[in-house]
Amino acid sequence: MVQSQLRTTRRRSRAVLAAAAVVTAATAVLSPMSATAAPGSAAEAATLMAEAAQQLTQVEAQVHEAEEIVAAQQEAAATAQAQAQAARDALAVHEPQIRAIVQSSFTEKTQSRVAAFLTSDSADDLVQQMTTLDMIATHTNTVISAAAAARAAAEEAQLVADQAAATARAGLDQLKAQEAEVERRAAQYQSDYARLSAAEQDRVSNLVSGPKLRAPSVDELPVAPGSAAATAIQVALSKVGSPYRRGATGPDAFDCSGLMAYAYAAAGVTLPSRTSAGLSKMGPPLSRGELQPGDLVFYYSPISHVALYIGDGMIVHARTYGTPLSVTTVDQGGFRFGVRPTG
């Protein structure tokens, strides 16, 4: 039992150290926004804003992944602390037995053995008494060995718990700094976007989010009525026009993965991740020609955006600041592949 605890603790220690490296990578200092010369025309301004939006999408996706990693590390720290407490509890079981052994001196044991020689009525009686003493000695050694192993397990479990807690704290501190940087960039982007004319804003929106298409009703789409996909599509379409906000999961604002989670939750389906990169790993990749209504569709390299395929070559998505949730073509730039969340 104790050896099993030791093996489990060592595996957890290795996992904590490996995850710490992942947290550090995911929360590394974000590269600065690309510096560009002042635009010479409205078209150039729109292009530069579209590039800024894409950079913002990528850093937001990076921070989203860091958030999931830090949350996992906080959970690992709590689990490791519980393991350490369980190991201490296991050690406490042996304490009364150890105290009893300590109270019995070696001299008393020796005298007991000598007494057995002196008081035995026969050879058989002597053998029986000696056997009993050997059994007591064996039990004593077993208790001491078990207590020593339990102590080692408790110390190692506490070490792992301390490592996990330190990793979680460091990851959280880095994450807070990253989130502040993303907020600064988002504010900069929104300020620049607000200074554009209406025509320039439309140009940026089309470049970043694709041309806005009329939102169809779910009855117009090639999806099985009453299915989870149909429910998710209907809910997502009902939110067309809602604003984009990083980290938002509805009901009044969304980011890209937040919209997916909200739509499928209404259909009774819990998606396994809150990041576009995480969602992209939930099933085998589907080509453009394999897409069916309800599939999740992923964009850019590295993956940093997800949309909901609604059929007839269209998606509904929450793209970026300044552009409300909308319906557009699945064939906007950066298409990678799709994934089917409902099997």
PDB file of N, CA and C in Angstrom, residues 35-79:
ATOM      1  N   ALA A  35       5.068  46.743 -35.758  1.00  0.00           N
ATOM      2  CA  ALA A  35       5.092  48.177 -36.034  1.00  0.00           C
ATOM      3  C   ALA A  35       4.895  48.398 -37.527  1.00  0.00           C
ATOM      4  N   THR A  36       4.069  49.327 -37.879  1.00  0.00           N
ATOM      5  CA  THR A  36       3.799  49.594 -39.285  1.00  0.00           C
ATOM      6  C   THR A  36       3.805  51.089 -39.527  1.00  0.00           C
ATOM      7  N   ALA A  37       4.097  51.451 -40.751  1.00  0.00           N
ATOM      8  CA  ALA A  37       4.078  52.861 -41.121  1.00  0.00           C
ATOM      9  C   ALA A  37       2.643  53.349 -41.216  1.00  0.00           C
ATOM     10  N   ALA A  38       2.472  54.664 -41.148  1.00  0.00           N
ATOM     11  CA  ALA A  38       1.131  55.235 -41.249  1.00  0.00           C
ATOM     12  C   ALA A  38       0.533  54.883 -42.603  1.00  0.00           C
ATOM     13  N   PRO A  39      -0.735  54.471 -42.633  1.00  0.00           N
ATOM     14  CA  PRO A  39      -1.356  54.091 -43.907  1.00  0.00           C
ATOM     15  C   PRO A  39      -1.513  55.283 -44.830  1.00  0.00           C
ATOM     16  N   GLY A  40      -1.374  55.015 -46.115  1.00  0.00           N
ATOM     17  CA  GLY A  40      -1.497  56.089 -47.090  1.00  0.00           C
ATOM     18  C   GLY A  40      -2.862  56.164 -47.724  1.00  0.00           C
ATOM     19  N   SER A  41      -3.745  55.211 -47.423  1.00  0.00           N
ATOM     20  CA  SER A  41      -5.086  55.216 -48.004  1.00  0.00           C
ATOM     21  C   SER A  41      -6.029  54.480 -47.072  1.00  0.00           C
ATOM     22  N   ALA A  42      -7.323  54.617 -47.342  1.00  0.00           N
ATOM     23  CA  ALA A  42      -8.327  53.919 -46.540  1.00  0.00           C
ATOM     24  C   ALA A  42      -8.146  52.414 -46.674  1.00  0.00           C
ATOM     25  N   ALA A  43      -7.794  51.937 -47.859  1.00  0.00           N
ATOM     26  CA  ALA A  43      -7.594  50.501 -48.063  1.00  0.00           C
ATOM     27  C   ALA A  43      -6.429  49.993 -47.225  1.00  0.00           C
ATOM     28  N   GLU A  44      -5.343  50.792 -47.177  1.00  0.00           N
ATOM     29  CA  GLU A  44      -4.198  50.386 -46.373  1.00  0.00           C
ATOM     30  C   GLU A  44      -4.555  50.392 -44.885  1.00  0.00           C
ATOM     31  N   ALA A  45      -5.330  51.396 -44.472  1.00  0.00           N
ATOM     32  CA  ALA A  45      -5.747  51.460 -43.065  1.00  0.00           C
ATOM     33  C   ALA A  45      -6.553  50.223 -42.700  1.00  0.00           C
ATOM     34  N   ALA A  46      -7.457  49.818 -43.576  1.00  0.00           N
ATOM     35  CA  ALA A  46      -8.276  48.637 -43.314  1.00  0.00           C
ATOM     36  C   ALA A  46      -7.412  47.390 -43.234  1.00  0.00           C
ATOM     37  N   THR A  47      -6.435  47.287 -44.122  1.00  0.00           N
ATOM     38  CA  THR A  47      -5.546  46.124 -44.121  1.00  0.00           C
ATOM     39  C   THR A  47      -4.738  46.057 -42.830  1.00  0.00           C
ATOM     40  N   LEU A  48      -4.221  47.222 -42.389  1.00  0.00           N
ATOM     41  CA  LEU A  48      -3.439  47.253 -41.155  1.00  0.00           C
ATOM     42  C   LEU A  48      -4.306  46.883 -39.949  1.00  0.00           C
ATOM     43  N   MET A  49      -5.541  47.364 -39.929  1.00  0.00           N
ATOM     44  CA  MET A  49      -6.441  47.023 -38.837  1.00  0.00           C
ATOM     45  C   MET A  49      -6.777  45.542 -38.851  1.00  0.00           C
ATOM     46  N   ALA A  50      -6.937  44.988 -40.038  1.00  0.00           N
ATOM     47  CA  ALA A  50      -7.213  43.554 -40.149  1.00  0.00           C
ATOM     48  C   ALA A  50      -6.032  42.742 -39.627  1.00  0.00           C
ATOM     49  N   GLU A  51      -4.818  43.189 -39.921  1.00  0.00           N
ATOM     50  CA  GLU A  51      -3.625  42.507 -39.413  1.00  0.00           C
ATOM     51  C   GLU A  51      -3.557  42.603 -37.890  1.00  0.00           C
ATOM     52  N   ALA A  52      -3.894  43.778 -37.356  1.00  0.00           N
ATOM     53  CA  ALA A  52      -3.898  43.947 -35.906  1.00  0.00           C
ATOM     54  C   ALA A  52      -4.936  43.038 -35.258  1.00  0.00           C
ATOM     55  N   ALA A  53      -6.095  42.902 -35.891  1.00  0.00           N
ATOM     56  CA  ALA A  53      -7.143  42.023 -35.358  1.00  0.00           C
ATOM     57  C   ALA A  53      -6.667  40.578 -35.330  1.00  0.00           C
ATOM     58  N   GLN A  54      -5.947  40.169 -36.382  1.00  0.00           N
ATOM     59  CA  GLN A  54      -5.463  38.792 -36.422  1.00  0.00           C
ATOM     60  C   GLN A  54      -4.420  38.550 -35.338  1.00  0.00           C
ATOM     61  N   GLN A  55      -3.528  39.513 -35.127  1.00  0.00           N
ATOM     62  CA  GLN A  55      -2.540  39.374 -34.047  1.00  0.00           C
ATOM     63  C   GLN A  55      -3.239  39.276 -32.694  1.00  0.00           C
ATOM     64  N   LEU A  56      -4.262  40.102 -32.511  1.00  0.00           N
ATOM     65  CA  LEU A  56      -4.998  40.086 -31.250  1.00  0.00           C
ATOM     66  C   LEU A  56      -5.685  38.741 -31.050  1.00  0.00           C
ATOM     67  N   THR A  57      -6.229  38.176 -32.127  1.00  0.00           N
ATOM     68  CA  THR A  57      -6.863  36.867 -32.048  1.00  0.00           C
ATOM     69  C   THR A  57      -5.866  35.811 -31.567  1.00  0.00           C
ATOM     70  N   GLN A  58      -4.658  35.875 -32.089  1.00  0.00           N
ATOM     71  CA  GLN A  58      -3.651  34.877 -31.729  1.00  0.00           C
ATOM     72  C   GLN A  58      -3.221  35.000 -30.270  1.00  0.00           C
ATOM     73  N   VAL A  59      -3.005  36.243 -29.792  1.00  0.00           N
ATOM     74  CA  VAL A  59      -2.562  36.377 -28.402  1.00  0.00           C
ATOM     75  C   VAL A  59      -3.708  36.055 -27.439  1.00  0.00           C
ATOM     76  N   GLU A  60      -4.935  36.357 -27.834  1.00  0.00           N
ATOM     77  CA  GLU A  60      -6.062  35.987 -26.976  1.00  0.00           C
ATOM     78  C   GLU A  60      -6.187  34.469 -26.875  1.00  0.00           C
ATOM     79  N   ALA A  61      -5.970  33.783 -28.001  1.00  0.00           N
ATOM     80  CA  ALA A  61      -6.012  32.318 -27.975  1.00  0.00           C
ATOM     81  C   ALA A  61      -4.915  31.769 -27.076  1.00  0.00           C
ATOM     82  N   GLN A  62      -3.748  32.400 -27.116  1.00  0.00           N
ATOM     83  CA  GLN A  62      -2.635  31.964 -26.272  1.00  0.00           C
ATOM     84  C   GLN A  62      -2.992  32.113 -24.797  1.00  0.00           C
ATOM     85  N   VAL A  63      -3.582  33.242 -24.446  1.00  0.00           N
ATOM     86  CA  VAL A  63      -3.952  33.468 -23.045  1.00  0.00           C
ATOM     87  C   VAL A  63      -5.066  32.521 -22.623  1.00  0.00           C
ATOM     88  N   HIS A  64      -6.010  32.237 -23.528  1.00  0.00           N
ATOM     89  CA  HIS A  64      -7.065  31.260 -23.221  1.00  0.00           C
ATOM     90  C   HIS A  64      -6.456  29.915 -22.843  1.00  0.00           C
ATOM     91  N   GLU A  65      -5.468  29.478 -23.617  1.00  0.00           N
ATOM     92  CA  GLU A  65      -4.821  28.201 -23.321  1.00  0.00           C
ATOM     93  C   GLU A  65      -4.115  28.256 -21.967  1.00  0.00           C
ATOM     94  N   ALA A  66      -3.471  29.387 -21.684  1.00  0.00           N
ATOM     95  CA  ALA A  66      -2.794  29.540 -20.392  1.00  0.00           C
ATOM     96  C   ALA A  66      -3.798  29.477 -19.257  1.00  0.00           C
ATOM     97  N   GLU A  67      -4.980  30.051 -19.444  1.00  0.00           N
ATOM     98  CA  GLU A  67      -6.014  30.004 -18.409  1.00  0.00           C
ATOM     99  C   GLU A  67      -6.402  28.565 -18.086  1.00  0.00           C
ATOM    100  N   GLU A  68      -6.550  27.751 -19.126  1.00  0.00           N
ATOM    101  CA  GLU A  68      -6.908  26.346 -18.885  1.00  0.00           C
ATOM    102  C   GLU A  68      -5.784  25.601 -18.172  1.00  0.00           C
ATOM    103  N   ILE A  69      -4.547  25.898 -18.549  1.00  0.00           N
ATOM    104  CA  ILE A  69      -3.416  25.222 -17.924  1.00  0.00           C
ATOM    105  C   ILE A  69      -3.309  25.606 -16.452  1.00  0.00           C
ATOM    106  N   VAL A  70      -3.466  26.898 -16.165  1.00  0.00           N
ATOM    107  CA  VAL A  70      -3.375  27.346 -14.774  1.00  0.00           C
ATOM    108  C   VAL A  70      -4.508  26.738 -13.942  1.00  0.00           C
ATOM    109  N   ALA A  71      -5.706  26.679 -14.509  1.00  0.00           N
ATOM    110  CA  ALA A  71      -6.821  26.055 -13.785  1.00  0.00           C
ATOM    111  C   ALA A  71      -6.507  24.596 -13.475  1.00  0.00           C
ATOM    112  N   ALA A  72      -5.907  23.891 -14.435  1.00  0.00           N
ATOM    113  CA  ALA A  72      -5.529  22.492 -14.209  1.00  0.00           C
ATOM    114  C   ALA A  72      -4.458  22.386 -13.128  1.00  0.00           C
ATOM    115  N   GLN A  73      -3.527  23.356 -13.107  1.00  0.00           N
ATOM    116  CA  GLN A  73      -2.481  23.327 -12.097  1.00  0.00           C
ATOM    117  C   GLN A  73      -3.040  23.599 -10.704  1.00  0.00           C
ATOM    118  N   GLN A  74      -4.019  24.490 -10.613  1.00  0.00           N
ATOM    119  CA  GLN A  74      -4.652  24.745  -9.324  1.00  0.00           C
ATOM    120  C   GLN A  74      -5.366  23.489  -8.822  1.00  0.00           C
ATOM    121  N   GLU A  75      -6.010  22.787  -9.732  1.00  0.00           N
ATOM    122  CA  GLU A  75      -6.666  21.530  -9.357  1.00  0.00           C
ATOM    123  C   GLU A  75      -5.630  20.489  -8.941  1.00  0.00           C
ATOM    124  N   ALA A  76      -4.503  20.435  -9.677  1.00  0.00           N
ATOM    125  CA  ALA A  76      -3.443  19.485  -9.329  1.00  0.00           C
ATOM    126  C   ALA A  76      -2.864  19.793  -7.955  1.00  0.00           C
ATOM    127  N   ALA A  77      -2.738  21.087  -7.631  1.00  0.00           N
ATOM    128  CA  ALA A  77      -2.213  21.472  -6.325  1.00  0.00           C
ATOM    129  C   ALA A  77      -3.151  21.012  -5.212  1.00  0.00           C
ATOM    130  N   ALA A  78      -4.450  21.199  -5.422  1.00  0.00           N
ATOM    131  CA  ALA A  78      -5.422  20.766  -4.418  1.00  0.00           C
ATOM    132  C   ALA A  78      -5.402  19.254  -4.256  1.00  0.00           C
ATOM    133  N   THR A  79      -5.300  18.526  -5.370  1.00  0.00           N
ATOM    134  CA  THR A  79      -5.253  17.060  -5.309  1.00  0.00           C
ATOM    135  C   THR A  79      -3.990  16.582  -4.608  1.00  0.00           C
TER     136      THR A  79
END
